[in-house]
Coordinates of C-alpha atoms and ligand atoms in Angstrom, one line a residue:
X231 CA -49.9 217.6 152.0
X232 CA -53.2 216.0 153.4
X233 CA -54.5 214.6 156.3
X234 CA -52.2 217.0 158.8
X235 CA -54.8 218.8 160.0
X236 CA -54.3 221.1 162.8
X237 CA -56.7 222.0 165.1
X238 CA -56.1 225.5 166.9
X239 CA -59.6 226.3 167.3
X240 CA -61.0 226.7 170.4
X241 CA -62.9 223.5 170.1
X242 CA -63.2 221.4 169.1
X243 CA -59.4 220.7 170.0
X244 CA -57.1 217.9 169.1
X245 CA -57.3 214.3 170.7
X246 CA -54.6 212.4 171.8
X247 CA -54.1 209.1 169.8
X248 CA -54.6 206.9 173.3
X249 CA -58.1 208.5 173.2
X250 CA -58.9 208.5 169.6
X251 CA -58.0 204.7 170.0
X252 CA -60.6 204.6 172.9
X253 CA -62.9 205.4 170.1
X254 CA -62.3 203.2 167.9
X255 CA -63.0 200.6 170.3
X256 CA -66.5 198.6 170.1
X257 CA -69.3 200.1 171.8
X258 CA -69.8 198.1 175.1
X259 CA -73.6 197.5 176.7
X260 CA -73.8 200.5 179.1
X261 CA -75.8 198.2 181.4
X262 CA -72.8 195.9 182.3
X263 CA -70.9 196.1 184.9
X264 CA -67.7 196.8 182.9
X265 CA -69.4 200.1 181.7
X266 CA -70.3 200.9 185.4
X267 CA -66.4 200.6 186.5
X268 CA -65.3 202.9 183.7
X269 CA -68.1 205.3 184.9
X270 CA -67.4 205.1 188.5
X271 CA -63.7 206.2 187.9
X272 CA -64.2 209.1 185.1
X273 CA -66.8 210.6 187.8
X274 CA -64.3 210.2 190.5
X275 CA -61.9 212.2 188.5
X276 CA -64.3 214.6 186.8
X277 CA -64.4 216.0 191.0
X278 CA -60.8 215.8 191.2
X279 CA -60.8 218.3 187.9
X280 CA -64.0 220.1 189.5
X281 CA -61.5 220.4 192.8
X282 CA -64.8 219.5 194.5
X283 CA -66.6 217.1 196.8
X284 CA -70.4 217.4 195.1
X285 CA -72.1 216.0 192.2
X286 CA -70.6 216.3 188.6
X287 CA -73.1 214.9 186.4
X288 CA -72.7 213.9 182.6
X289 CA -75.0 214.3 180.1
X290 CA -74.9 213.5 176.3
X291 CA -75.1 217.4 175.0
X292 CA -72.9 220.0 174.0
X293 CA -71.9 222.6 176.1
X294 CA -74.9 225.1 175.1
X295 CA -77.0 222.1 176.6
X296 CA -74.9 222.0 180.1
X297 CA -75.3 225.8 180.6
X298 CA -79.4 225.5 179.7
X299 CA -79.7 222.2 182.3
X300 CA -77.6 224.6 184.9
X301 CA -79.6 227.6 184.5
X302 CA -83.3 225.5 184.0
X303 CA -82.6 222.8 186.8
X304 CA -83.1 225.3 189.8
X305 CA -85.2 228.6 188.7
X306 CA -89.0 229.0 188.2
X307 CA -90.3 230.9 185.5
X308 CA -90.4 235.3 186.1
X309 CA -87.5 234.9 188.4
X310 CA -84.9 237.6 188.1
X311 CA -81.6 236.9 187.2
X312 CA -78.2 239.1 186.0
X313 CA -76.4 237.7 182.9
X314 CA -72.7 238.9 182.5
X315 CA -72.6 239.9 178.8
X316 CA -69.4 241.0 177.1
X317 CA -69.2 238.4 174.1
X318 CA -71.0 235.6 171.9
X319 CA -71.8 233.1 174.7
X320 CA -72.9 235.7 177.1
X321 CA -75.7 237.2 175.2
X322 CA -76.5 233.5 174.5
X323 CA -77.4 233.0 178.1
X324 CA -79.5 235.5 177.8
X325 CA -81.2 234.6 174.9
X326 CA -81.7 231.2 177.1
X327 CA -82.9 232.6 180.2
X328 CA -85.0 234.8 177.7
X329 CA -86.6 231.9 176.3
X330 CA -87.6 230.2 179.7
X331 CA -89.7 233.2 180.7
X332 CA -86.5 234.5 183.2
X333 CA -86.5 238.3 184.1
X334 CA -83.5 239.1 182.1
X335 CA -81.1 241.4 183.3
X336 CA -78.0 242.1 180.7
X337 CA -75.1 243.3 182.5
X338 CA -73.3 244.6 179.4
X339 CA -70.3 245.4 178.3
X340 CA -68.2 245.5 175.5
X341 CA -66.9 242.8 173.3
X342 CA -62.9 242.9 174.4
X343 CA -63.5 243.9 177.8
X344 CA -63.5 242.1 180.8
X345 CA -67.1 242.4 182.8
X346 CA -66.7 245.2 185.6
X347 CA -67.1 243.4 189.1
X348 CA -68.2 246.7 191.1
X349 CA -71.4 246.6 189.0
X350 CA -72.6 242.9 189.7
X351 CA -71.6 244.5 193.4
X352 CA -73.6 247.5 193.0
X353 CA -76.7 245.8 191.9
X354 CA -76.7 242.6 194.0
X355 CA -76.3 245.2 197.2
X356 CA -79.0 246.8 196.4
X357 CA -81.3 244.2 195.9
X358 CA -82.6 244.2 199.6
X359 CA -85.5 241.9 199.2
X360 CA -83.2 239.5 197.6
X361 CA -85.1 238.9 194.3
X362 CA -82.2 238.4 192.5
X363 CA -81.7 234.7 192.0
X364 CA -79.1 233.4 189.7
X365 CA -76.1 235.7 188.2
X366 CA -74.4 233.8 185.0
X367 CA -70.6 234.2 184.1
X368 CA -68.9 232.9 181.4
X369 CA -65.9 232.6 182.8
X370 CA -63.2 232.6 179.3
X371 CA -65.4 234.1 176.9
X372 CA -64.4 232.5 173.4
X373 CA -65.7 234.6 171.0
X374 CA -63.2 237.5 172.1
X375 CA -60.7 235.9 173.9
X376 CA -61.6 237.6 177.8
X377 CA -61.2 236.1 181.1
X378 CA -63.8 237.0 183.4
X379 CA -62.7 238.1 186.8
X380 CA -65.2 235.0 188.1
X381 CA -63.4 235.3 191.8
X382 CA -64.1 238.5 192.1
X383 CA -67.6 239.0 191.1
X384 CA -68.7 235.4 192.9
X385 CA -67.6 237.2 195.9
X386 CA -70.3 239.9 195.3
X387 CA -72.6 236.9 194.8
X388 CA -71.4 235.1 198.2
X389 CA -72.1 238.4 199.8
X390 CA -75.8 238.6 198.6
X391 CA -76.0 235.3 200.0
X392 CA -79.9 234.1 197.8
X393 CA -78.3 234.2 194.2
X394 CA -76.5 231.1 193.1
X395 CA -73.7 231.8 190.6
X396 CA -74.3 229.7 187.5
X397 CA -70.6 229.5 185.3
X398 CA -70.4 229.0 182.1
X399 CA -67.0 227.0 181.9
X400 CA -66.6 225.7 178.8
X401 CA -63.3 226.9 177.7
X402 CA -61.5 227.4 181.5
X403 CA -62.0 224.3 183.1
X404 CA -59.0 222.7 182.5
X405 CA -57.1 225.6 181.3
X406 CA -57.1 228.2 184.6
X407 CA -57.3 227.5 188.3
X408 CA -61.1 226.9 189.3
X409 CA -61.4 225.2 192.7
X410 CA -65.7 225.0 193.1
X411 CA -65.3 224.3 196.4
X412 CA -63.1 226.6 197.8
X413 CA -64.5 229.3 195.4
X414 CA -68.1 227.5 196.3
X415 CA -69.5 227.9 192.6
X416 CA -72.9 226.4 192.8
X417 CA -73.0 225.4 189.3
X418 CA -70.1 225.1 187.0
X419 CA -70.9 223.7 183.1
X420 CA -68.5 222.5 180.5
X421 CA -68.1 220.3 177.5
X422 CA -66.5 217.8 176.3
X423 CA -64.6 218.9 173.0
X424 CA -62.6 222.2 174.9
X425 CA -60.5 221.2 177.9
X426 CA -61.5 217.3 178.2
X427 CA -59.1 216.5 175.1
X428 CA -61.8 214.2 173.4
X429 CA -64.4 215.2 169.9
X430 CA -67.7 217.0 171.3
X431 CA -70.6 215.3 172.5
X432 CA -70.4 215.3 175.9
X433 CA -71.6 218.2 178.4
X434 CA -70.5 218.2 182.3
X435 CA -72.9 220.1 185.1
X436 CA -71.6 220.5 189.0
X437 CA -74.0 220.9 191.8
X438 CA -73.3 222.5 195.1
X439 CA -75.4 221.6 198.1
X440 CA -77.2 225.1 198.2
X441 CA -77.8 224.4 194.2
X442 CA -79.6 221.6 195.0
X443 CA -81.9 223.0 198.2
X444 CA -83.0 225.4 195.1
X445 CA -83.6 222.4 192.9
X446 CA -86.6 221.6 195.0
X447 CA -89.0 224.6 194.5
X448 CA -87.9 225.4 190.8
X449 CA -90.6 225.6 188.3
X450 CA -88.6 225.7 185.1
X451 CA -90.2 222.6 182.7
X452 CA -87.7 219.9 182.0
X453 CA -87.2 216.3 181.4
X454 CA -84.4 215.3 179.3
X455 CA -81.8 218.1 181.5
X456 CA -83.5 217.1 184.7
X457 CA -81.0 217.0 186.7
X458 CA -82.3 214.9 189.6
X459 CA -82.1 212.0 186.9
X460 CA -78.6 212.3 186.5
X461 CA -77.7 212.9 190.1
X462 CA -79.4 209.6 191.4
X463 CA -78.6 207.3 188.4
X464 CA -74.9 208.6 188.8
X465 CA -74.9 208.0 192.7
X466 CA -75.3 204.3 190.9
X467 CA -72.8 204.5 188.4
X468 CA -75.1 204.7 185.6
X469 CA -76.9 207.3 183.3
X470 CA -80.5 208.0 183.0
X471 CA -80.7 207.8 179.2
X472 CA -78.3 205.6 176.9
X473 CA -74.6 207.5 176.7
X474 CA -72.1 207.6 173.5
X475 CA -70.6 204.9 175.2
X476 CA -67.4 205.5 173.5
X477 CA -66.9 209.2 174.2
X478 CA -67.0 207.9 177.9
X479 CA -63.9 205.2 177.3
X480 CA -62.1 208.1 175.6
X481 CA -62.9 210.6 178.8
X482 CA -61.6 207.5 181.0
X483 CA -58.1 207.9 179.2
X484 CA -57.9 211.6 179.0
X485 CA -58.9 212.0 182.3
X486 CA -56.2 209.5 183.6
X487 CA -53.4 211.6 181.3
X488 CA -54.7 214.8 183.0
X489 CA -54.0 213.1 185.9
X490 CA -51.1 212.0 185.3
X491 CA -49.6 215.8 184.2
X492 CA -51.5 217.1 187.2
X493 CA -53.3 220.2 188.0
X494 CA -50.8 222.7 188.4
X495 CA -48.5 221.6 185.6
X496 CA -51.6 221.8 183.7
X497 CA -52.5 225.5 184.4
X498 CA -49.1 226.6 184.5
X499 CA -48.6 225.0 180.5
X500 CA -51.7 227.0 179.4
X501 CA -50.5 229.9 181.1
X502 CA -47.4 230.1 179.2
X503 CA -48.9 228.5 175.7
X504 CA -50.9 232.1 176.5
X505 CA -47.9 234.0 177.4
X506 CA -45.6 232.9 174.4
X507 CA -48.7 233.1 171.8
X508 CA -49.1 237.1 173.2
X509 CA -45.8 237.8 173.0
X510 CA -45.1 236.6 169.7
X511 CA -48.3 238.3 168.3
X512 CA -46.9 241.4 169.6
X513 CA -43.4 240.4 168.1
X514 CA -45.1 240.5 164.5
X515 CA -46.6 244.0 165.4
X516 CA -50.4 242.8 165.3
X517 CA -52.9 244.2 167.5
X518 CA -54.1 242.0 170.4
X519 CA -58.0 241.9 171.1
X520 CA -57.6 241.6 174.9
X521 CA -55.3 243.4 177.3
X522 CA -52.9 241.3 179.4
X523 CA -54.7 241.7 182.4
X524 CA -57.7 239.7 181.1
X525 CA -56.5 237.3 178.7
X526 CA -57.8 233.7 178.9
X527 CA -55.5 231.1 179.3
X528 CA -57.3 228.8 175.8
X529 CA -57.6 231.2 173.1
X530 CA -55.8 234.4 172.2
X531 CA -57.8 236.9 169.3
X532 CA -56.1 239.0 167.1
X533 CA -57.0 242.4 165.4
X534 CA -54.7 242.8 162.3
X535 CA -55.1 246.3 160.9
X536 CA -55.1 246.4 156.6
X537 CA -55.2 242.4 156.2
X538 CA -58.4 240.6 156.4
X539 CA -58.5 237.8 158.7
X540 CA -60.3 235.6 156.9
X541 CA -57.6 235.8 154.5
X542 CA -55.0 235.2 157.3
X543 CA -57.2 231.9 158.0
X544 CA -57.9 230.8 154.6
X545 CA -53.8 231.0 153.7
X546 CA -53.2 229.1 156.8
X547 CA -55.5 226.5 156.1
X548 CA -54.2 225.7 152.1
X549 CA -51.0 226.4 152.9
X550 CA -50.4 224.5 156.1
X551 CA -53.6 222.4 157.1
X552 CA -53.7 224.5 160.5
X553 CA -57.1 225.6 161.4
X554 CA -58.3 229.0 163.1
X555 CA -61.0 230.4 164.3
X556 CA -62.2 233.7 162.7
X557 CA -64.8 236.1 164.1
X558 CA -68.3 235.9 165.3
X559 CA -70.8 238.1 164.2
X560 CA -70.0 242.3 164.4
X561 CA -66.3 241.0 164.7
X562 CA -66.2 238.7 161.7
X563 CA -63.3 238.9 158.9
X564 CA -61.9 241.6 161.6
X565 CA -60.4 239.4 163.9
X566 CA -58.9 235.9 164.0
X567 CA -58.2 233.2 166.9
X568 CA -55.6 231.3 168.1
X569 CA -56.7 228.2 170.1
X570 CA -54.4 227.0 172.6
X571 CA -56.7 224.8 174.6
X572 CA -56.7 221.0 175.8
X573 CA -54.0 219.1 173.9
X574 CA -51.9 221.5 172.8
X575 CA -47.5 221.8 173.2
X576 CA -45.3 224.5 173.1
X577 CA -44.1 222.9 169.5
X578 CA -47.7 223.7 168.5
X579 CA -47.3 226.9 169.1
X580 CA -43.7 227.4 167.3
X581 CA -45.5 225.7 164.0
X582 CA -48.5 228.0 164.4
X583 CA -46.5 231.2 164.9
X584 CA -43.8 230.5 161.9
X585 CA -46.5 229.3 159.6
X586 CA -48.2 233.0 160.6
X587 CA -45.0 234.5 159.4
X588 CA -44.6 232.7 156.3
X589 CA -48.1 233.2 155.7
X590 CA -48.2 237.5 156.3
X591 CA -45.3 237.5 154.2
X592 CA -47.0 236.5 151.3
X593 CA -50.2 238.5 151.8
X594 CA -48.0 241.4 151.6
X595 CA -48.0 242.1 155.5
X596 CA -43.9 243.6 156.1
X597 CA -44.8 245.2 159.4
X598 CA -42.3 242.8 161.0
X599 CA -39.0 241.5 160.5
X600 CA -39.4 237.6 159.6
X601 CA -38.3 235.6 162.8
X602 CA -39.4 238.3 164.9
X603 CA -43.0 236.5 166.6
X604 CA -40.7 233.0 167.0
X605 CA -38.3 234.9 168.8
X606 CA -40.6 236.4 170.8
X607 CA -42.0 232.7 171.4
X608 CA -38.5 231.0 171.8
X609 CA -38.2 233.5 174.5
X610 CA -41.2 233.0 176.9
X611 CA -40.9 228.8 176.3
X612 CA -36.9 229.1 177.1
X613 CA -37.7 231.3 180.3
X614 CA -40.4 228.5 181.9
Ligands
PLP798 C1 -67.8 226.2 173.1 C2 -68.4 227.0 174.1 C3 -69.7 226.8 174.6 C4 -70.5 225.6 174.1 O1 -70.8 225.6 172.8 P1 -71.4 224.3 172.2 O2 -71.3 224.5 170.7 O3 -72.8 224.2 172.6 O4 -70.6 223.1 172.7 C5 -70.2 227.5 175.6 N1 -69.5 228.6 176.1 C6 -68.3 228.8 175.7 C7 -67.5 230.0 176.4 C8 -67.7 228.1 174.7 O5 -66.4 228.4 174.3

């Protein structure tokens, strides 16, 4: 059957109608005051999803270009910095801070494995003379599936008291507990096609206070992802540079439905879309990519032993229209990923685990007895 495409990849991720309606709206002159109201309220409640008081700023990029205005608004070039590095997106930060002439340090480890907080302590201690100025987390690193112990390793960055820590949220805001205030992140990036429930386009930068007091000596060239434009034509309720008008309407209803479900009841439905989507992995006898200790709350990877993923995701695809994510790079065609980000119900999760049965069964997989990953599932979504 066509057009019943699933989306259960972790971005982007499926859009509820009352948005996808948003966008079918006409544009509207982003000049007028009507766009101005609109804007006023989704930045209000971008901070209520920030849990913060300061500046969130949106800008018309994807999240790759949030992290780059983050990292390029408030260093100058030769300054050191220390890049967590245990996946895709964290060697692409620093390939980025590369590029701008940064002093790179990698703090590596590897893929599967959660970054070791006693290290980012270890070397921000010892940096006496305080050289070190930015450390970068991705917080849920996609491309493996690994939540970042953030708290811990921002506390190490507190301590140091120069660095700011730069996080790469893309795929946890909206999916795990991140107060930037109480935590005080100084700069926090996302996008708009993870957690935010609407079609990519949009990126999303907040800006502590002590962020800012950096902003004013950096040296890093910029123009378009100057941040200072967006800051005061925001404090306005406007943009520097003409927005996609209609991605903005559609944030102004998602936002409002996140709302509406409310922090907590938010968190606590990833956590268990999480729980049940481990448990029913394990159910069918596949190997999980993460341990339980650092899972991320959007997107679980599995490790099949003797089946190809891509064959796993091409099945799942003809067969049933639902899309997963596969591999990047060393890990391709070895494992596949389940999204479970944004808009996403238990019931999702029930079709995309008995479609997975059906769909081992016929490549030959018999390492489980049919029924077993649902009833693993039924049991997590019957406990909460
Ligand atoms: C999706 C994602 C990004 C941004 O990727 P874009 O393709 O630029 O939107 C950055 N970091 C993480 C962890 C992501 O999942």
């Amino acid at each position: 059957m066509n057009d019943k495409l699933m989306l259960m990849i972790p971005g982007p991720t499926p859009v509820p109608e009352a948005a996808l309606l948003a966008l079918a709206k006409h544009p509207i002159g982003h000049r007028t005051s009507e766009f101005s109201n609109i804007l006023a309220e989704v930045t209000e409640n971008l901070k209520w999803l920030h849990q913060t008081q300061t500046d969130v700023l949106t800008l018309n990029v994807s999240g790759t270009g949030a992290v780059e205005a983050g990292i390029i608004n408030f260093l100058s070039p030769g300054d050191r910095i220390l890049v967590g590095s245990n996946g895709k997106f964290g060697e692409r930060w620093v390939e980025v801070g590369q590029a701008y002439g940064l002093n790179v340090e990698e703090v590596k480890v590897e893929w599967g494995k959660p970054l070791d907080p006693a290290v980012f302590a270890e070397k921000l201690q010892a940096d006496t003379q305080k050289q070190i100025k930015a450390v970068i987390i991705t917080h849920s690193e996609t491309s493996t599936g690994v939540l970042n112990d953030l708290e811990s390793i921002n506390r190490h960055v507190k301590a140091h008291g120069e660095a700011l820590i730069i996080v790469d949220a893309v795929t946890s805001l909206g999916a795990f507990n991140l107060p930037v205030d109480a935590w005080g992140l100084d700069i926090v990036a996302s996008g708009s096609q993870k957690g935010y429930m609407i079609p990519p386009g949009l990126g999303f930068v907040s800006v502590s206070p002590k962020a800012w007091e950096a902003y004013k000596t950096a040296k890093l060239p910029k123009y378009y992802l100057d941040l200072g434009k967006y800051r005061k034509a925001t404090a306005k309720n406007t943009t520097p540079f003409t927005p996609p008008v209609n991605l903005i309407v559609a944030l102004h209803t998602t936002l409002r439905i996140m709302k509406e479900e409310g922090l907590e009841s938010i968190f606590a439905r990833h956590e268990r879309l999480k729980n049940a989507t481990r448990a029913a992995i394990q159910g069918l006898n596949l190997p999980l990519f993460a341990a339980d200790s650092s899972a991320s709350p959007a997107i679980t990877a599995v490790a099949p032993q003797g089946i190809e993923s891509d064959k796993i995701r091409s099945l799942m695809k003809k067969r049933f229209d639902i899309a997963l994510a596969g591999g990047q790079d060393h890990l391709s065609n070895k494992i596949f990923r389940i999204g479970h980000l944004g808009f996403v119900s238990d019931r999702d999760i029930l079709s995309c685990i008995a479609s997975l049965e059906v769909t081992l069964t016929e490549l030959g997989y018999e390492d489980f007895t049919p029924g077993s990953g649902i009833a693993a599932a039924v049991k997590v979504f019957s406990q909460s």
